[in-house]
Amino acid sequence: GAVVSQHPSWVICKSGTSVKIECRSLDFQATTMFWYRQFPKQSLMLMATSNEGSKATYEQGVEKDKFLINHASLTLSTLTVTSAHPEDSSFYICSARRAGGSKNIQYFGAGTRLSVL
Amino acid sequence: DAKTTQPPSMDCAEGRAANLPCNHSTISGNEYVYWYRQIHSQGPQYIIHGLKNNETNEMASLIITEDRKSSTLILPHATLRDTAVYYCIVRAGDNYGQNFVFGPGTRLSVLP
């Protein structure tokens, strides 16, 4: 149990276009989902926390108008990178915390590698 | 917020036990120790967590010192597939507003 699916796994887009990444909890309900970004040879950096039915909370320095997060259901959160630029190229990873689950455990998706040309 | 300190890298021979240390000297009474690992180009994988008692599951054992200022993750029989970056994270278990902070972790290389 506790499977998180992330789609797509790899996306290449042109500069100026928008890209949507989906994060789904397949076998549990997630009241909270998290979005992280990871640059090569670096650790994961939290971008935002998404609670079902409410606005996401963004970490300092993360532009909320550029990284749109929607958590419309207990099993789905989406991250849209708007007007992507080459510096947005990175590995984006989501995680989900089970509703009523045990002790703050987060379950992670496999990640999405975004390359902006 | 409690911070953790881990060695940047470790080697382990295949089939031997891998012991990965973590220091968390400022841990609070309600904070748990969580271990995750990240295999190259994948999302982190949950391994184990604990509060003060030693814990064991099918993947690993977690040994927490009595004063809770440090812990050790033990992979009893390391395989080549255990090569990964291992993260030790300290966070409250009951406060659902708490987020994980990932440090640089320990890069474990299991050698044939």
XYZ file of N, CA and C in Angstrom:
687
model
N 0.811 -1.204 0.000
C 0.000 0.000 0.000
C 0.843 1.251 0.000
N 0.184 2.438 -0.027
C 0.841 3.728 0.007
C 1.662 3.993 -1.255
N 0.979 3.889 -2.397
C 1.640 4.127 -3.675
C 1.256 5.505 -4.186
N 2.265 6.249 -4.604
C 2.059 7.565 -5.181
C 2.552 7.534 -6.631
N 1.674 7.911 -7.516
C 1.997 7.897 -8.937
C 2.190 9.321 -9.437
N 3.236 9.534 -10.190
C 3.529 10.858 -10.705
C 3.656 10.759 -12.227
N 3.039 11.720 -12.908
C 3.014 11.670 -14.377
C 3.092 13.065 -14.973
N 3.884 13.287 -15.999
C 4.732 12.304 -16.675
C 6.045 12.103 -15.922
N 6.795 11.131 -16.311
C 8.083 10.888 -15.678
C 9.167 11.765 -16.300
N 8.947 12.159 -17.553
C 9.925 12.999 -18.244
C 9.182 13.865 -19.258
N 9.500 15.141 -19.264
C 8.867 16.034 -20.225
C 9.896 17.042 -20.745
N 9.828 17.254 -22.048
C 10.655 18.269 -22.698
C 9.719 19.293 -23.313
N 9.973 20.558 -23.051
C 9.090 21.586 -23.603
C 9.911 22.780 -24.078
N 9.260 23.587 -24.863
C 9.905 24.799 -25.363
C 9.761 25.923 -24.339
N 10.704 26.809 -24.344
C 10.657 27.957 -23.450
C 9.387 28.767 -23.697
N 8.719 29.155 -22.627
C 7.504 29.947 -22.742
C 6.225 29.145 -22.658
N 6.324 27.847 -22.766
C 5.129 27.006 -22.659
C 4.899 26.592 -21.212
N 3.714 26.029 -20.966
C 3.360 25.570 -19.616
C 3.329 24.046 -19.570
N 3.681 23.530 -18.431
C 3.736 22.075 -18.243
C 2.982 21.708 -16.974
N 2.128 20.686 -17.080
C 1.380 20.224 -15.904
C 1.896 18.862 -15.480
N 2.126 18.730 -14.186
C 2.581 17.467 -13.602
C 1.507 16.995 -12.628
N 1.154 15.723 -12.723
C 0.122 15.165 -11.855
C 0.727 14.267 -10.786
N 0.131 14.315 -9.621
C 0.539 13.470 -8.500
C -0.713 12.816 -7.925
N -0.742 11.500 -7.950
C -1.917 10.770 -7.483
C -1.538 9.774 -6.391
N -2.351 9.748 -5.346
C -2.219 8.680 -4.353
C -3.171 7.572 -4.796
N -2.616 6.409 -5.077
C -3.398 5.360 -5.742
C -4.242 4.534 -4.775
N -3.753 4.325 -3.579
C -4.467 3.413 -2.683
C -4.731 4.016 -1.321
N -4.677 5.344 -1.247
C -5.021 5.999 0.004
C -5.431 7.431 -0.290
N -6.097 8.035 0.661
C -6.491 9.435 0.550
C -5.451 10.309 1.233
N -5.132 11.391 0.565
C -4.067 12.267 1.052
C -4.614 13.665 1.296
N -4.717 14.052 2.541
C -5.167 15.406 2.827
C -4.083 16.420 2.504
N -2.850 15.996 2.560
C -1.739 16.904 2.301
C -0.779 16.294 1.295
N -0.405 17.079 0.319
C 0.617 16.673 -0.641
C 1.684 17.760 -0.680
N 2.882 17.353 -1.014
C 4.023 18.256 -1.027
C 4.691 18.213 -2.408
N 5.228 19.336 -2.800
C 5.991 19.404 -4.049
C 7.418 19.852 -3.750
N 8.354 19.075 -4.279
C 9.772 19.346 -4.075
C 10.438 19.544 -5.434
N 11.596 20.180 -5.378
C 12.415 20.335 -6.571
C 13.827 19.913 -6.206
N 14.486 19.254 -7.145
C 15.840 18.773 -6.874
C 16.710 19.058 -8.088
N 17.748 19.852 -7.880
C 18.723 20.122 -8.928
C 19.836 19.082 -8.846
N 20.571 18.885 -9.949
C 21.609 17.840 -9.977
C 22.578 17.959 -8.820
N 22.863 16.828 -8.211
C 23.821 16.704 -7.114
C 23.421 17.497 -5.866
N 22.142 17.877 -5.778
C 21.661 18.574 -4.598
C 20.538 17.777 -3.943
N 20.171 18.194 -2.753
C 19.104 17.513 -2.043
C 17.744 18.074 -2.452
N 16.692 17.458 -1.954
C 15.347 17.920 -2.250
C 15.071 19.230 -1.518
N 14.408 20.140 -2.222
C 14.000 21.403 -1.627
C 12.483 21.515 -1.717
N 11.840 21.737 -0.579
C 10.389 21.864 -0.566
C 9.977 23.142 -1.278
N 9.014 23.005 -2.201
C 8.488 24.173 -2.902
C 7.197 24.663 -2.248
N 6.299 23.715 -1.989
C 4.986 24.108 -1.489
C 4.295 22.926 -0.849
N 3.364 23.256 0.025
C 2.513 22.272 0.699
C 1.092 22.494 0.228
N 0.456 21.425 -0.176
C -0.874 21.510 -0.759
C -1.873 20.748 0.098
N -2.886 21.433 0.557
C -3.950 20.794 1.331
C -5.218 20.740 0.502
N -5.882 19.614 0.536
C -7.077 19.400 -0.273
C -8.121 20.463 0.023
N -8.587 21.110 -1.032
C -9.654 22.086 -0.911
C -9.230 23.461 -0.475
N -7.936 23.696 -0.307
C -7.484 25.031 0.093
C -6.263 25.440 -0.718
N -5.883 26.698 -0.575
C -4.732 27.195 -1.329
C -3.437 26.590 -0.796
N -2.509 26.421 -1.705
C -1.216 25.872 -1.321
C -0.400 26.903 -0.544
N 0.471 26.412 0.284
C 1.407 27.261 1.024
C 2.776 27.131 0.387
N 3.316 28.232 -0.069
C 4.581 28.207 -0.795
C 5.747 28.562 0.122
N 6.875 27.937 -0.128
C 8.090 28.257 0.623
C 8.655 29.595 0.121
N 9.430 30.204 0.969
C 10.013 31.499 0.629
C 10.850 31.378 -0.632
N 10.651 32.318 -1.540
C 11.419 32.324 -2.779
C 10.773 31.567 -3.921
N 9.680 30.867 -3.666
C 8.988 30.131 -4.733
C 7.822 30.980 -5.220
N 7.791 31.269 -6.529
C 6.771 32.148 -7.088
C 5.462 31.386 -7.270
N 4.447 31.794 -6.550
C 3.173 31.085 -6.621
C 2.477 31.279 -7.958
N 2.750 32.387 -8.642
C 2.121 32.601 -9.938
C 2.813 31.822 -11.043
N 4.003 31.371 -10.763
C 4.732 30.583 -11.757
C 4.499 29.089 -11.562
N 4.403 28.688 -10.324
C 4.187 27.274 -9.991
C 2.795 27.150 -9.379
N 1.829 26.857 -10.246
C 0.438 26.769 -9.818
C 0.143 25.370 -9.293
N -0.408 25.318 -8.105
C -0.716 24.038 -7.481
C -2.204 23.950 -7.230
N -2.767 22.808 -7.623
C -4.177 22.538 -7.402
C -4.329 21.190 -6.726
N -5.068 21.158 -5.645
C -5.284 19.908 -4.900
C -6.789 19.742 -4.755
N -7.420 19.369 -5.866
C -8.873 19.394 -5.943
C -9.546 18.195 -5.305
N -8.804 17.115 -5.104
C -9.415 15.936 -4.501
C -8.429 15.312 -3.527
N -8.896 14.322 -2.799
C -8.049 13.680 -1.797
C -7.021 12.731 -2.411
N -7.057 12.588 -3.733
C -6.100 11.686 -4.375
C -5.308 12.336 -5.499
N -5.512 13.615 -5.738
C -4.852 14.243 -6.882
C -4.409 15.659 -6.571
N -3.150 15.931 -6.857
C -2.618 17.288 -6.825
C -1.860 17.508 -8.129
N -1.953 18.715 -8.656
C -1.224 19.035 -9.885
C -0.339 20.252 -9.679
N 0.804 20.217 -10.340
C 1.734 21.345 -10.358
C 1.866 21.791 -11.809
N 1.560 23.049 -12.069
C 1.723 23.589 -13.412
C 2.846 24.618 -13.401
N 3.851 24.358 -14.208
C 4.951 25.312 -14.375
C 4.567 26.203 -15.543
N 4.258 27.440 -15.255
C 3.796 28.356 -16.303
C 4.963 29.103 -16.929
N 4.837 29.351 -18.224
C 5.870 30.073 -18.956
C 7.265 29.568 -18.564
N 7.467 28.303 -18.805
C 8.715 27.658 -18.368
C 9.926 28.238 -19.091
N 11.015 28.329 -18.361
C 12.284 28.796 -18.914
C 13.370 27.770 -18.607
N 14.483 27.824 -19.303
C 15.533 26.814 -19.074
C 15.948 26.674 -17.619
N 15.917 27.746 -16.860
C 16.314 27.644 -15.446
C 15.306 26.872 -14.602
N 14.116 26.590 -15.168
C 13.130 25.760 -14.466
C 13.398 24.277 -14.685
N 14.341 23.963 -15.532
C 14.696 22.557 -15.760
C 15.181 21.956 -14.444
N 14.547 20.873 -14.055
C 14.867 20.276 -12.758
C 14.115 18.957 -12.618
N 14.316 18.315 -11.493
C 13.608 17.086 -11.136
C 12.557 17.478 -10.106
N 11.277 17.297 -10.454
C 10.184 17.679 -9.574
C 9.586 16.410 -8.961
N 9.430 16.423 -7.646
C 8.970 15.239 -6.926
C 7.814 15.625 -6.019
N 6.768 14.809 -6.029
C 5.658 15.048 -5.118
C 5.653 13.978 -4.027
N 5.007 14.296 -2.934
C 4.788 13.306 -1.884
C 3.397 13.513 -1.311
N 2.901 12.489 -0.658
C 1.563 12.549 -0.092
C 1.581 11.982 1.314
N 0.813 12.631 2.167
C 0.683 12.149 3.537
C -0.716 11.592 3.695
N -0.797 10.368 4.188
C -2.077 9.680 4.280
C -2.995 10.373 5.273
N -4.267 10.561 4.896
C -5.256 11.127 5.802
C -5.422 10.197 6.997
N -5.216 10.728 8.194
C -5.335 9.914 9.392
C -4.222 8.908 9.529
N -3.184 9.109 8.781
C -2.116 8.129 8.736
C -1.164 8.201 9.918
N -0.199 7.312 9.856
C 0.683 7.120 10.997
C 1.876 8.060 10.968
N 1.948 8.922 11.976
C 3.182 9.586 12.329
C 3.900 10.329 11.215
N 3.141 11.101 10.456
C 3.755 12.075 9.558
C 4.587 11.453 8.439
N 4.321 10.218 8.087
C 5.084 9.586 7.026
C 4.622 10.141 5.678
N 5.581 10.510 4.839
C 5.285 10.945 3.484
C 5.693 9.840 2.514
N 4.865 9.644 1.508
C 5.162 8.673 0.454
C 5.375 9.454 -0.839
N 6.458 9.121 -1.512
C 6.908 9.922 -2.647
C 6.604 9.276 -3.991
N 6.352 10.158 -4.970
C 6.267 9.707 -6.347
C 7.651 9.483 -6.914
N 7.689 8.982 -8.142
C 8.962 8.650 -8.776
C 9.662 9.866 -9.358
N 8.959 10.992 -9.417
C 9.573 12.218 -9.908
C 9.308 12.475 -11.374
N 9.418 13.755 -11.746
C 9.264 14.185 -13.139
C 10.475 15.015 -13.514
N 11.150 14.583 -14.549
C 12.308 15.350 -15.011
C 11.851 16.307 -16.100
N 11.982 17.584 -15.829
C 11.570 18.622 -16.773
C 12.794 19.242 -17.442
N 12.768 19.228 -18.758
C 13.822 19.882 -19.530
C 13.171 20.955 -20.393
N 13.581 22.206 -20.202
C 13.036 23.325 -20.957
C 14.087 23.793 -21.955
N 13.723 23.763 -23.229
C 14.683 24.107 -24.274
C 14.628 25.589 -24.617
N 13.679 23.803 15.233
C 13.668 22.585 14.418
C 14.967 21.820 14.641
N 14.839 20.528 14.859
C 16.024 19.714 15.053
C 16.749 19.565 13.718
N 18.072 19.574 13.785
C 18.892 19.380 12.602
C 19.601 18.039 12.724
N 19.955 17.488 11.600
C 20.660 16.206 11.599
C 22.006 16.343 10.919
N 22.933 15.507 11.317
C 24.257 15.460 10.718
C 24.562 14.033 10.331
N 24.928 13.850 9.065
C 25.261 12.522 8.563
C 26.595 12.585 7.819
N 27.359 11.476 7.801
C 28.581 11.474 6.986
C 28.192 11.579 5.517
N 28.988 12.262 4.714
C 28.614 12.447 3.314
C 28.622 11.165 2.493
N 29.483 10.237 2.838
C 29.543 9.011 2.054
C 30.065 7.850 2.893
N 29.680 6.648 2.471
C 30.142 5.414 3.117
C 30.197 4.318 2.069
N 31.094 3.378 2.287
C 31.161 2.183 1.456
C 30.819 0.973 2.315
N 30.277 -0.035 1.655
C 29.941 -1.265 2.362
C 30.106 -2.420 1.382
N 30.650 -3.524 1.867
C 30.798 -4.694 1.009
C 29.465 -5.420 0.896
N 29.197 -5.899 -0.286
C 27.966 -6.644 -0.518
C 27.854 -7.819 0.441
N 26.662 -7.987 1.021
C 26.439 -9.077 1.956
C 26.739 -8.736 3.408
N 27.468 -7.643 3.613
C 27.755 -7.219 4.981
C 26.698 -6.240 5.456
N 26.695 -6.003 6.759
C 25.756 -5.026 7.316
C 26.251 -3.612 7.035
N 25.326 -2.752 6.664
C 25.630 -1.330 6.489
C 25.046 -0.581 7.678
N 25.905 0.147 8.376
C 25.480 0.919 9.545
C 25.626 2.408 9.238
N 24.511 3.088 9.116
C 24.532 4.502 8.752
C 24.170 5.352 9.965
N 25.107 6.187 10.426
C 24.853 6.989 11.624
C 24.181 8.319 11.314
N 23.515 8.851 12.332
C 22.885 10.173 12.220
C 22.916 10.827 13.591
N 23.394 12.040 13.646
C 23.374 12.809 14.887
C 22.239 13.815 14.869
N 21.495 13.858 15.940
C 20.381 14.813 16.074
C 20.321 15.257 17.521
N 21.360 15.965 17.936
C 21.541 16.292 19.356
C 20.505 17.271 19.887
N 19.803 18.009 19.011
C 18.816 18.988 19.484
C 17.386 18.482 19.323
N 17.219 17.190 19.202
C 15.898 16.620 18.984
C 14.987 16.917 20.170
N 13.722 17.211 19.873
C 12.736 17.481 20.922
C 12.004 16.202 21.298
N 11.323 16.269 22.437
C 10.689 15.070 22.960
C 9.608 14.481 22.070
N 8.961 15.314 21.265
C 7.874 14.818 20.427
C 8.313 14.554 18.990
N 9.595 14.636 18.726
C 10.088 14.462 17.361
C 10.538 13.032 17.090
N 10.139 12.545 15.942
C 10.504 11.226 15.494
C 11.740 11.306 14.598
N 12.394 10.178 14.441
C 13.484 10.043 13.479
C 12.965 9.224 12.295
N 13.089 9.790 11.102
C 12.643 9.121 9.882
C 13.854 8.865 8.991
N 13.822 7.732 8.316
C 14.863 7.430 7.335
C 14.214 7.179 5.981
N 14.784 7.819 4.978
C 14.390 7.626 3.594
C 15.652 7.351 2.792
N 15.471 6.782 1.624
C 16.603 6.660 0.712
C 16.159 7.031 -0.692
N 17.111 7.491 -1.491
C 16.825 7.898 -2.852
C 17.836 7.232 -3.775
N 17.315 6.329 -4.559
C 18.127 5.703 -5.589
C 18.158 6.662 -6.771
N 19.245 6.657 -7.479
C 19.494 7.643 -8.534
C 18.291 7.830 -9.457
N 17.889 9.126 -9.606
C 16.823 9.517 -10.526
C 15.456 8.958 -10.150
N 15.268 8.655 -8.873
C 13.953 8.219 -8.412
C 13.510 9.082 -7.233
N 12.250 8.952 -6.853
C 11.778 9.641 -5.672
C 12.237 8.926 -4.414
N 12.306 9.633 -3.280
C 12.717 8.989 -2.032
C 11.769 7.861 -1.631
N 12.339 6.867 -0.992
C 11.591 5.704 -0.520
C 11.620 5.686 0.995
N 10.466 5.562 1.613
C 10.394 5.459 3.067
C 11.028 4.145 3.518
N 11.843 4.219 4.576
C 12.468 3.009 5.111
C 11.879 2.658 6.459
N 12.004 3.566 7.409
C 11.625 3.244 8.787
C 11.550 4.536 9.586
N 10.866 4.506 10.716
C 10.867 5.652 11.613
C 10.761 5.149 13.057
N 11.141 6.012 13.996
C 11.046 5.636 15.392
C 11.064 6.843 16.296
N 10.625 6.639 17.529
C 10.595 7.714 18.512
C 11.709 7.523 19.544
N 11.679 6.415 20.249
C 12.734 6.171 21.231
C 13.117 4.704 21.335
N 12.209 3.830 20.940
C 12.530 2.414 20.969
C 13.179 1.994 19.658
N 13.950 0.947 19.712
C 14.514 0.400 18.488
C 13.393 -0.190 17.644
N 13.523 -0.068 16.339
C 12.499 -0.537 15.433
C 13.117 -1.419 14.360
N 12.343 -2.374 13.898
C 12.797 -3.255 12.824
C 11.635 -3.518 11.886
N 11.922 -3.496 10.591
C 10.933 -3.948 9.620
C 11.657 -4.786 8.563
N 10.970 -5.042 7.470
C 11.542 -5.943 6.469
C 12.725 -5.328 5.739
N 12.879 -4.022 5.837
C 13.967 -3.364 5.127
C 15.187 -3.128 6.004
N 14.952 -2.741 7.256
C 16.075 -2.274 8.056
C 15.731 -2.285 9.535
N 16.752 -1.984 10.332
C 16.577 -1.770 11.767
C 17.025 -0.356 12.101
N 16.367 0.227 13.085
C 16.707 1.567 13.542
C 17.039 1.488 15.019
N 18.263 1.901 15.337
C 18.712 1.905 16.719
C 18.827 3.358 17.173
N 18.087 3.727 18.203
C 18.106 5.088 18.737
C 18.737 5.043 20.117
N 19.720 5.914 20.350
C 20.383 5.919 21.656
C 19.409 6.334 22.749
N 19.751 5.993 23.964
C 18.840 6.251 25.077
C 18.558 7.742 25.243
N 19.571 8.576 25.003
C 19.357 10.027 25.128
C 18.738 10.620 23.863
N 18.545 9.791 22.846
C 17.904 10.157 21.569
C 18.694 11.174 20.765
N 19.936 11.369 21.093
C 20.724 12.357 20.377
C 21.372 11.796 19.122
N 21.279 10.516 18.921
C 21.808 9.933 17.694
C 21.084 8.626 17.392
N 21.225 8.187 16.157
C 20.598 6.936 15.767
C 21.436 6.287 14.670
N 21.166 5.010 14.444
C 21.871 4.265 13.398
C 20.866 3.445 12.611
N 20.928 3.580 11.312
C 20.128 2.737 10.432
C 20.978 1.546 10.039
N 20.433 0.356 10.183
C 21.189 -0.849 9.857
C 20.498 -1.608 8.730
N 21.227 -1.799 7.646
C 20.790 -2.698 6.585
C 21.544 -3.998 6.814
N 20.882 -5.057 7.239
C 21.604 -6.232 7.752
C 22.458 -6.954 6.715
N 22.005 -7.024 5.498
C 22.761 -7.724 4.450
C 22.676 -6.879 3.185
N 23.586 -5.932 3.062
C 23.505 -4.981 1.957
C 23.685 -5.663 0.607
N 22.899 -5.213 -0.357
C 23.035 -5.683 -1.730
C 23.371 -4.485 -2.625
N 23.733 -4.777 -3.849
C 24.090 -3.707 -4.778
C 22.918 -2.745 -4.979
N 21.695 -3.262 -4.850
C 20.510 -2.422 -5.034
C 20.281 -1.450 -3.869
N 21.032 -1.620 -2.806
C 20.932 -0.684 -1.680
C 21.795 0.556 -1.888
N 22.556 0.599 -2.961
C 23.338 1.795 -3.265
C 22.383 2.955 -3.510
N 22.526 4.015 -2.682
C 21.568 5.123 -2.720
C 22.064 6.223 -1.788
N 21.350 7.340 -1.800
C 21.557 8.385 -0.806
C 20.538 8.179 0.300
N 21.014 8.117 1.528
C 20.151 7.860 2.676
C 19.992 9.144 3.486
N 18.735 9.482 3.759
C 18.419 10.717 4.471
C 17.851 10.399 5.853
N 18.382 11.057 6.859
C 17.869 10.999 8.215
C 17.150 12.314 8.478
N 15.897 12.259 8.880
C 15.081 13.464 9.070
C 14.436 13.384 10.443
N 14.424 14.502 11.122
C 13.772 14.574 12.436
C 12.601 15.541 12.348
N 11.445 15.072 12.717
C 10.236 15.905 12.635
C 9.224 15.388 13.637
N 8.322 16.265 14.057
C 7.254 15.855 14.957
C 6.345 14.870 14.248
N 5.916 13.867 14.959
C 5.052 12.864 14.362
C 3.589 13.194 14.463
N 3.244 14.048 15.414
C 1.834 14.309 15.644
C 1.348 15.606 15.020
N 2.246 16.508 14.708
C 1.870 17.795 14.150
C 1.852 17.697 12.641
N 0.676 17.638 12.071
C 0.579 17.426 10.643
C 0.993 18.649 9.844
N 1.303 19.741 10.510
C 1.799 20.904 9.795
C 3.285 20.876 9.572
N 3.969 19.890 10.145
C 5.412 19.839 10.062
C 5.852 19.296 8.706
N 6.825 19.960 8.108
C 7.346 19.518 6.822
C 8.702 18.857 7.003
N 9.077 18.045 6.040
C 10.395 17.415 6.055
C 11.432 18.368 5.493
N 12.594 18.374 6.097
C 13.730 19.116 5.554
C 14.815 18.102 5.229
N 15.162 18.029 3.964
C 16.163 17.065 3.521
C 17.542 17.712 3.543
N 18.458 17.104 4.282
C 19.855 17.511 4.234
C 20.546 16.808 3.084
N 21.867 16.860 3.041
C 22.609 16.218 1.945
C 22.616 14.693 2.035
N 22.338 14.125 3.216
C 22.284 12.678 3.347
C 23.642 12.008 3.277
N 23.616 10.679 3.315
C 24.818 9.848 3.177
C 24.710 9.052 1.887
N 25.712 9.176 1.064
C 25.746 8.378 -0.167
C 26.397 7.043 0.148
N 25.593 5.981 0.163
C 26.079 4.638 0.445
C 26.389 3.922 -0.862
N 27.592 3.434 -0.953
C 27.987 2.637 -2.115
C 28.221 1.214 -1.638
N 27.453 0.278 -2.164
C 27.641 -1.133 -1.842
C 28.524 -1.727 -2.927
N 29.638 -2.274 -2.491
C 30.656 -2.732 -3.422
C 30.626 -4.248 -3.571
N 30.785 -4.760 -4.789
C 30.755 -6.219 -4.988
C 31.998 -6.886 -4.420
